[in-house]
Amino acid sequence: MNGKFLFAFINKILQHTSFGTNKFHIRYLLAHIILDLPSSCNLGSLSYRLPSEVEELETSFYFKYILELLIQRDGEFQELMKLALDQGKIHHEMQLLEKVVEKRDSDIQQLQKQLKEAEHILATAVYQAKEKLKSIEKARKGAVSSEEIIKYAHRISASNAVCAPLTWVPGDPRRPYPTDLEMRSGLLGQMNNPSTNGVNGHLPGDALAAGRLPDVLAPQYPWQSSDISMNMLPPNHSNDFMLEPPGHNKENEDDVEVMSTDSSSSSSDSD
Amino acid sequence: GCRGARVGLPAMETDDTGNRLRFQLELEFVQCLANPNYLNFLAQRGYFKDKSFVNYLKYLLYWKEPEYAKYLKYPQCLHMLELLQYEHFRKELVNAQCAKFIDEQQILHWQHYSRKRMRLQQALAEQQQQNNTSVK
């Protein structure tokens, strides 16, 4: 066998050996195999030595060579170990940093949650404050003096207009609305003018005041509000209610016409 | 008679006296609307079908404003006025039973507060009696 070939062969095997625990074992085996090589191995220039000497030389040469390889490999392995150690350290540091990052992330999320909550609470508070302001404004706009309220309360209660008299029994002619008698003795009822048809505010009075009724000099019924401030005026309006007010929705479009001219002259029995 | 005739005061609509009169008339009229029998009367004579009358009812809504409403003796009329804005209500008022029903309900409601007050007075009287007996 060629010594060169053997050398290359061993090298190749060692190169392909993976970094594992068996590396040394393999090398040991290889060394062992090589040491057992038969002396018939031709070493070229060493052929002039004595056979036994050659054999010794051969084995020591190979042994030395393998040892050197071993040492070389060991050195490489040591370096790799160092590298691995470094990498491990770095990896460990990375893990620590990752933990720190996680913690920071959760801190940020926590803060975000709290911020959202705070925003929500503030928004609610602001909203309620705005509502409060609105209602304050509304109340201020609709402010009524207590004197007015008392006056008004007196007006509607004193005459039993909104609350029945305590002695009321069925058969009592008093009612929560103006009765016939009251209506006739009012201003409307006093209108004796026969041409009171048309719809400008006086009309149903015509039915009552068609001049057929006695001139009732009724006592001043309290509902006529004798204390009306004479400065009070109704809102201005166009005198003709036939005109459509803007935006008025048409309801009885079919029934518009002639009825009212007839109705006042037709019999007007009050009930 | 002509349609647009005023109540014998043709010239006065534009001046203050006429307007004051109109105020009183409208005040009376709007309160008449609280009387369901009167509403029935109006319905049966077809006033509710007259478009200008319906417009007039809408115009009368100004009585809801506080500066006008404070003159009302019968504020219930405002509720009736509001209901009268609806065609369905106006149509229903032709029926006498409808008017009767409204009348009954109004009277019952009218009595509600006096009944409540009577109960309150009774309770107060009883309490005073108890206090008197306990003091003694």
mmCIF file of C-alpha atoms in Angstrom:
data_model
loop_
_atom_site.group_PDB
_atom_site.id
_atom_site.type_symbol
_atom_site.label_atom_id
_atom_site.label_comp_id
_atom_site.label_asym_id
_atom_site.label_seq_id
_atom_site.Cartn_x
_atom_site.Cartn_y
_atom_site.Cartn_z
ATOM 1 C CA MET A 1 0.000 0.000 0.000
ATOM 2 C CA ASN A 2 1.202 3.492 -0.818
ATOM 3 C CA GLY A 3 2.060 5.568 2.260
ATOM 4 C CA LYS A 4 0.838 8.732 0.571
ATOM 5 C CA PHE A 5 -2.500 7.156 -0.165
ATOM 6 C CA LEU A 6 -2.845 6.043 3.409
ATOM 7 C CA PHE A 7 -2.003 9.511 4.648
ATOM 8 C CA ALA A 8 -4.673 11.018 2.416
ATOM 9 C CA PHE A 9 -7.168 8.380 3.403
ATOM 10 C CA ILE A 10 -6.774 9.011 7.127
ATOM 11 C CA ASN A 11 -6.946 12.748 6.593
ATOM 12 C CA LYS A 12 -10.155 12.398 4.710
ATOM 13 C CA ILE A 13 -11.706 10.300 7.416
ATOM 14 C CA LEU A 14 -10.695 12.781 10.072
ATOM 15 C CA GLN A 15 -12.045 15.680 8.052
ATOM 16 C CA HIS A 16 -15.418 14.095 7.747
ATOM 17 C CA THR A 17 -15.625 13.215 11.372
ATOM 18 C CA SER A 18 -18.348 15.285 12.957
ATOM 19 C CA PHE A 19 -17.789 17.124 16.216
ATOM 20 C CA GLY A 20 -18.977 14.585 18.592
ATOM 21 C CA THR A 21 -17.758 12.576 21.513
ATOM 22 C CA ASN A 22 -16.678 9.713 19.298
ATOM 23 C CA LYS A 23 -14.053 11.730 17.544
ATOM 24 C CA PHE A 24 -11.286 10.642 19.843
ATOM 25 C CA HIS A 25 -12.455 7.094 19.778
ATOM 26 C CA ILE A 26 -12.281 6.998 16.006
ATOM 27 C CA ARG A 27 -8.878 8.484 15.968
ATOM 28 C CA TYR A 28 -7.787 5.956 18.471
ATOM 29 C CA LEU A 29 -9.142 3.139 16.373
ATOM 30 C CA LEU A 30 -7.495 4.478 13.291
ATOM 31 C CA ALA A 31 -4.199 4.705 15.067
ATOM 32 C CA HIS A 32 -4.631 1.204 16.235
ATOM 33 C CA ILE A 33 -5.421 -0.037 12.730
ATOM 34 C CA ILE A 34 -2.464 1.763 11.283
ATOM 35 C CA LEU A 35 -0.128 0.364 13.897
ATOM 36 C CA ASP A 36 -1.223 -3.116 12.904
ATOM 37 C CA LEU A 37 -0.312 -2.634 9.337
ATOM 38 C CA PRO A 38 1.790 -5.464 7.944
ATOM 39 C CA SER A 39 5.398 -4.706 7.295
ATOM 40 C CA SER A 40 5.010 -5.547 3.609
ATOM 41 C CA CYS A 41 3.824 -1.881 3.222
ATOM 42 C CA ASN A 42 6.188 -0.101 0.855
ATOM 43 C CA LEU A 43 7.510 3.244 2.060
ATOM 44 C CA GLY A 44 9.680 4.052 -0.834
ATOM 45 C CA SER A 45 12.934 5.648 0.389
ATOM 46 C CA LEU A 46 12.805 3.752 3.577
ATOM 47 C CA SER A 47 13.345 0.468 1.791
ATOM 48 C CA TYR A 48 17.089 0.355 2.607
ATOM 49 C CA ARG A 49 16.519 0.056 6.316
ATOM 50 C CA LEU A 50 16.243 -3.167 8.088
ATOM 51 C CA PRO A 51 12.799 -4.711 7.900
ATOM 52 C CA SER A 52 12.308 -4.519 11.627
ATOM 53 C CA GLU A 53 13.606 -0.967 11.736
ATOM 54 C CA VAL A 54 11.375 -0.001 8.869
ATOM 55 C CA GLU A 55 8.463 -1.419 10.648
ATOM 56 C CA GLU A 56 9.238 0.573 13.744
ATOM 57 C CA LEU A 57 9.797 3.702 11.749
ATOM 58 C CA GLU A 58 6.580 3.225 9.901
ATOM 59 C CA THR A 59 4.499 2.843 12.961
ATOM 60 C CA SER A 60 6.126 5.693 14.842
ATOM 61 C CA PHE A 61 5.752 7.923 11.783
ATOM 62 C CA TYR A 62 2.101 7.203 11.461
ATOM 63 C CA PHE A 63 1.546 7.412 15.153
ATOM 64 C CA LYS A 64 3.264 10.733 15.314
ATOM 65 C CA TYR A 65 1.250 11.917 12.360
ATOM 66 C CA ILE A 66 -2.029 10.918 13.885
ATOM 67 C CA LEU A 67 -1.084 12.488 17.154
ATOM 68 C CA GLU A 68 -0.348 15.721 15.344
ATOM 69 C CA LEU A 69 -3.661 15.496 13.600
ATOM 70 C CA LEU A 70 -5.240 14.829 16.925
ATOM 71 C CA ILE A 71 -3.593 17.834 18.438
ATOM 72 C CA GLN A 72 -4.625 19.938 15.469
ATOM 73 C CA ARG A 73 -8.176 18.779 15.762
ATOM 74 C CA ASP A 74 -8.141 19.334 19.436
ATOM 75 C CA GLY A 75 -6.936 22.848 18.910
ATOM 76 C CA GLU A 76 -9.706 23.499 16.443
ATOM 77 C CA PHE A 77 -12.145 21.968 18.827
ATOM 78 C CA GLN A 78 -10.940 24.172 21.628
ATOM 79 C CA GLU A 79 -11.428 27.193 19.459
ATOM 80 C CA LEU A 80 -14.890 26.081 18.561
ATOM 81 C CA MET A 81 -15.619 25.509 22.189
ATOM 82 C CA LYS A 82 -14.502 29.007 22.932
ATOM 83 C CA LEU A 83 -16.714 30.265 20.141
ATOM 84 C CA ALA A 84 -19.597 28.238 21.435
ATOM 85 C CA LEU A 85 -18.999 29.611 24.875
ATOM 86 C CA ASP A 86 -19.022 33.148 23.540
ATOM 87 C CA GLN A 87 -22.081 32.460 21.521
ATOM 88 C CA GLY A 88 -23.716 30.992 24.561
ATOM 89 C CA LYS A 89 -22.892 34.081 26.540
ATOM 90 C CA ILE A 90 -24.301 36.266 23.830
ATOM 91 C CA HIS A 91 -27.361 34.078 23.596
ATOM 92 C CA HIS A 92 -27.842 34.350 27.312
ATOM 93 C CA GLU A 93 -27.532 38.093 27.097
ATOM 94 C CA MET A 94 -30.025 38.098 24.267
ATOM 95 C CA GLN A 95 -32.451 36.206 26.410
ATOM 96 C CA LEU A 96 -32.022 38.644 29.235
ATOM 97 C CA LEU A 97 -32.571 41.517 26.865
ATOM 98 C CA GLU A 98 -35.607 39.820 25.421
ATOM 99 C CA LYS A 99 -37.032 39.512 28.896
ATOM 100 C CA VAL A 100 -36.370 43.168 29.477
ATOM 101 C CA VAL A 101 -38.060 43.985 26.180
ATOM 102 C CA GLU A 102 -41.034 41.879 27.186
ATOM 103 C CA LYS A 103 -41.287 43.675 30.445
ATOM 104 C CA ARG A 104 -41.118 47.032 28.708
ATOM 105 C CA ASP A 105 -43.754 45.897 26.239
ATOM 106 C CA SER A 106 -46.115 44.898 28.988
ATOM 107 C CA ASP A 107 -45.403 48.184 30.736
ATOM 108 C CA ILE A 108 -46.296 50.033 27.578
ATOM 109 C CA GLN A 109 -49.481 48.023 27.209
ATOM 110 C CA GLN A 110 -50.403 48.686 30.775
ATOM 111 C CA LEU A 111 -49.834 52.386 30.290
ATOM 112 C CA GLN A 112 -51.842 52.281 27.114
ATOM 113 C CA LYS A 113 -54.714 50.646 28.942
ATOM 114 C CA GLN A 114 -54.595 53.190 31.707
ATOM 115 C CA LEU A 115 -54.394 55.999 29.214
ATOM 116 C CA LYS A 116 -57.434 54.663 27.412
ATOM 117 C CA GLU A 117 -59.302 54.387 30.666
ATOM 118 C CA ALA A 118 -58.345 57.891 31.652
ATOM 119 C CA GLU A 119 -59.413 59.170 28.272
ATOM 120 C CA HIS A 120 -62.716 57.399 28.610
ATOM 121 C CA ILE A 121 -63.354 58.817 32.039
ATOM 122 C CA LEU A 122 -62.399 62.280 30.924
ATOM 123 C CA ALA A 123 -64.586 62.024 27.861
ATOM 124 C CA THR A 124 -67.518 60.990 30.012
ATOM 125 C CA ALA A 125 -66.867 63.802 32.424
ATOM 126 C CA VAL A 126 -66.567 66.333 29.635
ATOM 127 C CA TYR A 127 -69.741 65.047 28.023
ATOM 128 C CA GLN A 128 -71.689 65.246 31.240
ATOM 129 C CA ALA A 129 -70.332 68.675 31.933
ATOM 130 C CA LYS A 130 -71.471 69.780 28.481
ATOM 131 C CA GLU A 131 -74.922 68.335 29.105
ATOM 132 C CA LYS A 132 -75.031 70.101 32.396
ATOM 133 C CA LEU A 133 -74.084 73.364 30.741
ATOM 134 C CA LYS A 134 -76.776 72.834 28.147
ATOM 135 C CA SER A 135 -79.412 72.276 30.769
ATOM 136 C CA ILE A 136 -78.188 75.285 32.722
ATOM 137 C CA GLU A 137 -78.521 77.382 29.596
ATOM 138 C CA LYS A 138 -81.952 75.975 28.965
ATOM 139 C CA ALA A 139 -83.062 76.655 32.502
ATOM 140 C CA ARG A 140 -81.710 80.162 32.343
ATOM 141 C CA LYS A 141 -83.572 80.809 29.121
ATOM 142 C CA GLY A 142 -86.814 79.558 30.544
ATOM 143 C CA ALA A 143 -86.461 81.310 33.852
ATOM 144 C CA VAL A 144 -89.701 82.489 35.314
ATOM 145 C CA SER A 145 -90.032 84.723 38.304
ATOM 146 C CA SER A 146 -91.538 83.036 41.318
ATOM 147 C CA GLU A 147 -94.095 85.788 41.515
ATOM 148 C CA GLU A 148 -95.371 84.925 38.088
ATOM 149 C CA ILE A 149 -95.597 81.283 38.935
ATOM 150 C CA ILE A 150 -97.540 81.994 42.068
ATOM 151 C CA LYS A 151 -99.841 84.302 40.192
ATOM 152 C CA TYR A 152 -100.430 81.696 37.557
ATOM 153 C CA ALA A 153 -100.931 78.904 40.064
ATOM 154 C CA HIS A 154 -103.508 81.055 41.746
ATOM 155 C CA ARG A 155 -105.248 81.788 38.499
ATOM 156 C CA ILE A 156 -105.678 78.190 37.491
ATOM 157 C CA SER A 157 -106.491 76.841 40.930
ATOM 158 C CA ALA A 158 -108.723 79.434 42.491
ATOM 159 C CA SER A 159 -111.478 78.835 39.987
ATOM 160 C CA ASN A 160 -111.161 75.051 40.147
ATOM 161 C CA ALA A 161 -110.035 75.022 36.547
ATOM 162 C CA VAL A 162 -107.453 72.255 36.933
ATOM 163 C CA CYS A 163 -108.534 70.650 40.167
ATOM 164 C CA ALA A 164 -112.067 69.703 41.030
ATOM 165 C CA PRO A 165 -113.663 71.393 44.016
ATOM 166 C CA LEU A 166 -113.573 69.185 47.046
ATOM 167 C CA THR A 167 -117.350 69.116 47.297
ATOM 168 C CA TRP A 168 -117.899 68.106 43.693
ATOM 169 C CA VAL A 169 -120.469 65.386 43.081
ATOM 170 C CA PRO A 170 -121.980 64.149 39.825
ATOM 171 C CA GLY A 171 -124.685 66.654 39.000
ATOM 172 C CA ASP A 172 -122.521 69.609 39.837
ATOM 173 C CA PRO A 173 -122.480 71.783 36.713
ATOM 174 C CA ARG A 174 -118.882 72.841 37.160
ATOM 175 C CA ARG A 175 -116.409 71.463 34.664
ATOM 176 C CA PRO A 176 -112.711 71.517 33.893
ATOM 177 C CA TYR A 177 -113.416 73.526 30.777
ATOM 178 C CA PRO A 178 -115.507 76.568 29.980
ATOM 179 C CA THR A 179 -119.134 75.567 29.998
ATOM 180 C CA ASP A 180 -121.791 76.678 27.576
ATOM 181 C CA LEU A 181 -122.952 79.412 29.840
ATOM 182 C CA GLU A 182 -119.484 80.748 30.326
ATOM 183 C CA MET A 183 -118.797 80.649 26.639
ATOM 184 C CA ARG A 184 -121.908 82.609 25.819
ATOM 185 C CA SER A 185 -121.271 85.249 28.373
ATOM 186 C CA GLY A 186 -117.763 85.809 27.166
ATOM 187 C CA LEU A 187 -116.594 88.297 24.604
ATOM 188 C CA LEU A 188 -117.117 85.837 21.812
ATOM 189 C CA GLY A 189 -120.578 85.085 22.926
ATOM 190 C CA GLN A 190 -121.447 88.769 23.007
ATOM 191 C CA MET A 191 -120.684 89.247 19.381
ATOM 192 C CA ASN A 192 -124.036 89.854 17.906
ATOM 193 C CA ASN A 193 -122.899 90.642 14.434
ATOM 194 C CA PRO A 194 -124.622 88.356 11.948
ATOM 195 C CA SER A 195 -121.816 88.507 9.469
ATOM 196 C CA THR A 196 -119.534 86.670 11.771
ATOM 197 C CA ASN A 197 -118.759 83.831 9.511
ATOM 198 C CA GLY A 198 -115.380 83.312 8.011
ATOM 199 C CA VAL A 199 -112.555 81.948 9.917
ATOM 200 C CA ASN A 200 -110.596 84.793 11.253
ATOM 201 C CA GLY A 201 -110.788 83.973 14.842
ATOM 202 C CA HIS A 202 -114.376 84.655 15.631
ATOM 203 C CA LEU A 203 -116.169 81.908 13.976
ATOM 204 C CA PRO A 204 -117.620 79.438 16.347
ATOM 205 C CA GLY A 205 -118.697 82.336 18.425
ATOM 206 C CA ASP A 206 -121.122 83.093 15.641
ATOM 207 C CA ALA A 207 -123.007 79.911 16.235
ATOM 208 C CA LEU A 208 -123.581 80.870 19.798
ATOM 209 C CA ALA A 209 -124.095 84.542 19.229
ATOM 210 C CA ALA A 210 -126.330 84.406 16.223
ATOM 211 C CA GLY A 211 -128.390 87.012 17.897
ATOM 212 C CA ARG A 212 -130.944 84.492 19.014
ATOM 213 C CA LEU A 213 -129.584 84.313 22.474
ATOM 214 C CA PRO A 214 -130.691 86.603 25.190
ATOM 215 C CA ASP A 215 -128.418 89.371 26.112
ATOM 216 C CA VAL A 216 -126.962 87.731 29.111
ATOM 217 C CA LEU A 217 -125.592 90.188 31.496
ATOM 218 C CA ALA A 218 -123.716 87.436 33.189
ATOM 219 C CA PRO A 219 -121.482 88.037 36.102
ATOM 220 C CA GLN A 220 -117.918 88.371 35.096
ATOM 221 C CA TYR A 221 -116.783 84.808 34.950
ATOM 222 C CA PRO A 222 -113.267 84.532 36.208
ATOM 223 C CA TRP A 223 -112.105 82.854 33.092
ATOM 224 C CA GLN A 224 -112.323 86.092 31.227
ATOM 225 C CA SER A 225 -109.136 87.172 32.906
ATOM 226 C CA SER A 226 -110.031 90.693 33.759
ATOM 227 C CA ASP A 227 -106.467 91.361 34.641
ATOM 228 C CA ILE A 228 -105.199 90.902 31.142
ATOM 229 C CA SER A 229 -102.509 93.376 30.545
ATOM 230 C CA MET A 230 -103.897 95.618 27.884
ATOM 231 C CA ASN A 231 -100.546 95.687 26.227
ATOM 232 C CA MET A 232 -100.811 92.079 25.281
ATOM 233 C CA LEU A 233 -101.160 91.469 21.607
ATOM 234 C CA PRO A 234 -101.597 88.313 19.588
ATOM 235 C CA PRO A 235 -98.952 87.534 17.046
ATOM 236 C CA ASN A 236 -99.331 89.090 13.675
ATOM 237 C CA HIS A 237 -100.832 86.925 11.054
ATOM 238 C CA SER A 238 -102.042 87.245 7.543
ATOM 239 C CA ASN A 239 -105.731 87.799 7.783
ATOM 240 C CA ASP A 240 -106.554 85.185 5.300
ATOM 241 C CA PHE A 241 -106.131 81.692 6.622
ATOM 242 C CA MET A 242 -106.791 80.286 3.216
ATOM 243 C CA LEU A 243 -103.212 80.957 2.328
ATOM 244 C CA GLU A 244 -100.952 78.063 2.997
ATOM 245 C CA PRO A 245 -98.451 78.874 5.669
ATOM 246 C CA PRO A 246 -94.985 77.905 4.489
ATOM 247 C CA GLY A 247 -94.266 74.229 4.854
ATOM 248 C CA HIS A 248 -97.787 73.348 5.839
ATOM 249 C CA ASN A 249 -98.638 69.827 4.823
ATOM 250 C CA LYS A 250 -101.794 69.492 2.839
ATOM 251 C CA GLU A 251 -104.295 67.402 4.658
ATOM 252 C CA ASN A 252 -107.818 67.919 3.549
ATOM 253 C CA GLU A 253 -107.107 69.002 0.066
ATOM 254 C CA ASP A 254 -110.315 67.549 -1.240
ATOM 255 C CA ASP A 255 -112.567 69.072 1.393
ATOM 256 C CA VAL A 256 -111.421 72.625 1.136
ATOM 257 C CA GLU A 257 -114.109 74.728 -0.296
ATOM 258 C CA VAL A 258 -117.513 75.899 0.290
ATOM 259 C CA MET A 259 -118.504 74.543 3.637
ATOM 260 C CA SER A 260 -117.858 77.448 5.893
ATOM 261 C CA THR A 261 -119.946 79.905 3.945
ATOM 262 C CA ASP A 262 -122.897 77.625 4.325
ATOM 263 C CA SER A 263 -122.337 76.436 7.824
ATOM 264 C CA SER A 264 -122.936 79.651 9.654
ATOM 265 C CA SER A 265 -126.226 80.304 7.990
ATOM 266 C CA SER A 266 -127.393 76.775 8.486
ATOM 267 C CA SER A 267 -129.034 75.977 11.720
ATOM 268 C CA SER A 268 -126.684 76.291 14.517
ATOM 269 C CA ASP A 269 -128.071 74.395 17.407
ATOM 270 C CA SER A 270 -125.841 74.553 20.319
ATOM 271 C CA ASP A 271 -125.845 71.383 22.305
ATOM 272 C CA GLY B 1 -122.139 86.843 4.050
ATOM 273 C CA CYS B 2 -118.743 87.421 2.693
ATOM 274 C CA ARG B 3 -116.047 85.198 3.835
ATOM 275 C CA GLY B 4 -113.446 87.483 5.100
ATOM 276 C CA ALA B 5 -115.724 89.724 7.105
ATOM 277 C CA ARG B 6 -114.427 90.916 10.397
ATOM 278 C CA VAL B 7 -116.631 91.377 13.370
ATOM 279 C CA GLY B 8 -117.903 94.780 12.370
ATOM 280 C CA LEU B 9 -114.508 96.280 12.953
ATOM 281 C CA PRO B 10 -113.004 96.258 9.506
ATOM 282 C CA ALA B 11 -110.604 99.098 9.983
ATOM 283 C CA MET B 12 -109.391 98.105 13.393
ATOM 284 C CA GLU B 13 -107.460 95.018 12.549
ATOM 285 C CA THR B 14 -104.418 97.008 11.786
ATOM 286 C CA ASP B 15 -104.332 99.110 14.908
ATOM 287 C CA ASP B 16 -103.843 98.386 18.565
ATOM 288 C CA THR B 17 -107.439 98.330 19.731
ATOM 289 C CA GLY B 18 -108.313 95.829 17.073
ATOM 290 C CA ASN B 19 -105.358 93.717 17.999
ATOM 291 C CA ARG B 20 -106.216 93.837 21.669
ATOM 292 C CA LEU B 21 -109.703 92.746 20.889
ATOM 293 C CA ARG B 22 -108.388 89.986 18.719
ATOM 294 C CA PHE B 23 -106.182 88.910 21.593
ATOM 295 C CA GLN B 24 -109.131 88.572 23.917
ATOM 296 C CA LEU B 25 -111.222 86.792 21.354
ATOM 297 C CA GLU B 26 -108.496 84.321 20.569
ATOM 298 C CA LEU B 27 -107.862 83.821 24.258
ATOM 299 C CA GLU B 28 -111.487 82.910 24.772
ATOM 300 C CA PHE B 29 -111.690 80.783 21.720
ATOM 301 C CA VAL B 30 -108.599 78.738 22.394
ATOM 302 C CA GLN B 31 -109.884 77.930 25.864
ATOM 303 C CA CYS B 32 -113.199 76.872 24.446
ATOM 304 C CA LEU B 33 -111.281 74.091 22.785
ATOM 305 C CA ALA B 34 -110.970 72.466 26.184
ATOM 306 C CA ASN B 35 -114.650 71.667 26.023
ATOM 307 C CA PRO B 36 -115.047 68.298 24.268
ATOM 308 C CA ASN B 37 -118.733 68.909 23.629
ATOM 309 C CA TYR B 38 -117.852 72.082 21.862
ATOM 310 C CA LEU B 39 -115.307 70.223 19.773
ATOM 311 C CA ASN B 40 -117.938 67.682 18.881
ATOM 312 C CA PHE B 41 -120.208 70.556 17.903
ATOM 313 C CA LEU B 42 -117.542 71.990 15.641
ATOM 314 C CA ALA B 43 -116.749 68.638 14.088
ATOM 315 C CA GLN B 44 -120.349 67.878 13.288
ATOM 316 C CA ARG B 45 -120.727 71.192 11.544
ATOM 317 C CA GLY B 46 -117.726 70.450 9.363
ATOM 318 C CA TYR B 47 -115.465 73.193 10.636
ATOM 319 C CA PHE B 48 -112.647 70.705 10.958
ATOM 320 C CA LYS B 49 -112.791 69.992 7.285
ATOM 321 C CA ASP B 50 -112.250 73.582 6.368
ATOM 322 C CA LYS B 51 -108.627 74.028 5.484
ATOM 323 C CA SER B 52 -108.468 77.626 6.607
ATOM 324 C CA PHE B 53 -109.875 76.566 9.946
ATOM 325 C CA VAL B 54 -107.169 73.948 10.239
ATOM 326 C CA ASN B 55 -104.626 76.627 9.428
ATOM 327 C CA TYR B 56 -106.167 78.762 12.102
ATOM 328 C CA LEU B 57 -105.779 75.973 14.634
ATOM 329 C CA LYS B 58 -102.143 75.766 13.732
ATOM 330 C CA TYR B 59 -101.816 79.495 14.110
ATOM 331 C CA LEU B 60 -103.324 79.261 17.595
ATOM 332 C CA LEU B 61 -100.368 77.199 18.746
ATOM 333 C CA TYR B 62 -98.717 80.448 19.765
ATOM 334 C CA TRP B 63 -100.634 80.123 23.020
ATOM 335 C CA LYS B 64 -98.099 77.513 24.032
ATOM 336 C CA GLU B 65 -95.452 80.199 24.478
ATOM 337 C CA PRO B 66 -95.035 81.103 28.131
ATOM 338 C CA GLU B 67 -95.692 84.785 27.617
ATOM 339 C CA TYR B 68 -99.107 83.903 26.216
ATOM 340 C CA ALA B 69 -99.818 80.764 28.174
ATOM 341 C CA LYS B 70 -99.787 82.637 31.444
ATOM 342 C CA TYR B 71 -103.147 84.114 30.535
ATOM 343 C CA LEU B 72 -104.827 80.780 30.198
ATOM 344 C CA LYS B 73 -107.231 79.785 32.888
ATOM 345 C CA TYR B 74 -107.744 76.384 31.363
ATOM 346 C CA PRO B 75 -104.303 75.235 30.249
ATOM 347 C CA GLN B 76 -105.809 71.871 29.303
ATOM 348 C CA CYS B 77 -106.979 73.556 26.144
ATOM 349 C CA LEU B 78 -103.399 73.490 24.894
ATOM 350 C CA HIS B 79 -103.384 69.724 24.964
ATOM 351 C CA MET B 80 -106.595 69.645 22.994
ATOM 352 C CA LEU B 81 -105.144 72.150 20.595
ATOM 353 C CA GLU B 82 -102.141 69.925 20.047
ATOM 354 C CA LEU B 83 -104.356 66.928 19.418
ATOM 355 C CA LEU B 84 -106.435 68.945 17.020
ATOM 356 C CA GLN B 85 -103.431 69.322 14.787
ATOM 357 C CA TYR B 86 -103.929 65.700 13.791
ATOM 358 C CA GLU B 87 -106.482 64.944 11.123
ATOM 359 C CA HIS B 88 -107.333 61.603 12.709
ATOM 360 C CA PHE B 89 -108.335 63.278 15.935
ATOM 361 C CA ARG B 90 -110.434 65.853 14.133
ATOM 362 C CA LYS B 91 -112.233 63.109 12.240
ATOM 363 C CA GLU B 92 -112.922 61.118 15.396
ATOM 364 C CA LEU B 93 -114.515 64.076 17.118
ATOM 365 C CA VAL B 94 -117.565 63.784 14.873
ATOM 366 C CA ASN B 95 -118.657 60.873 17.038
ATOM 367 C CA ALA B 96 -120.594 61.783 20.111
ATOM 368 C CA GLN B 97 -119.180 58.779 21.968
ATOM 369 C CA CYS B 98 -115.690 60.060 21.370
ATOM 370 C CA ALA B 99 -116.572 63.425 22.860
ATOM 371 C CA LYS B 100 -118.316 61.732 25.757
ATOM 372 C CA PHE B 101 -115.300 59.563 26.438
ATOM 373 C CA ILE B 102 -112.979 62.547 26.417
ATOM 374 C CA ASP B 103 -115.363 64.397 28.705
ATOM 375 C CA GLU B 104 -115.435 61.545 31.214
ATOM 376 C CA GLN B 105 -111.702 61.184 31.213
ATOM 377 C CA GLN B 106 -111.238 64.885 31.679
ATOM 378 C CA ILE B 107 -113.566 64.941 34.645
ATOM 379 C CA LEU B 108 -111.921 61.916 36.207
ATOM 380 C CA HIS B 109 -108.535 63.487 35.787
ATOM 381 C CA TRP B 110 -109.865 66.751 37.155
ATOM 382 C CA GLN B 111 -110.958 64.903 40.276
ATOM 383 C CA HIS B 112 -107.686 63.056 40.615
ATOM 384 C CA TYR B 113 -105.899 65.850 42.388
ATOM 385 C CA SER B 114 -108.732 66.670 44.723
ATOM 386 C CA ARG B 115 -108.974 63.002 45.679
ATOM 387 C CA LYS B 116 -105.256 62.893 46.256
ATOM 388 C CA ARG B 117 -105.471 66.010 48.344
ATOM 389 C CA MET B 118 -108.333 64.579 50.394
ATOM 390 C CA ARG B 119 -106.279 61.482 51.119
ATOM 391 C CA LEU B 120 -103.343 63.649 52.087
ATOM 392 C CA GLN B 121 -105.527 65.759 54.354
ATOM 393 C CA GLN B 122 -106.942 62.653 55.963
ATOM 394 C CA ALA B 123 -103.492 61.242 56.546
ATOM 395 C CA LEU B 124 -102.379 64.557 58.005
ATOM 396 C CA ALA B 125 -105.424 64.714 60.262
ATOM 397 C CA GLU B 126 -104.803 61.202 61.501
ATOM 398 C CA GLN B 127 -101.206 61.978 62.194
ATOM 399 C CA GLN B 128 -102.113 65.095 64.140
ATOM 400 C CA GLN B 129 -104.588 63.093 66.142
ATOM 401 C CA GLN B 130 -101.893 60.592 66.960
ATOM 402 C CA ASN B 131 -99.530 63.329 67.999
ATOM 403 C CA ASN B 132 -102.151 64.842 70.238
ATOM 404 C CA THR B 133 -102.889 61.561 71.952
ATOM 405 C CA SER B 134 -99.221 60.780 72.418
ATOM 406 C CA VAL B 135 -98.489 64.198 73.853
ATOM 407 C CA LYS B 136 -101.191 63.733 76.379
#
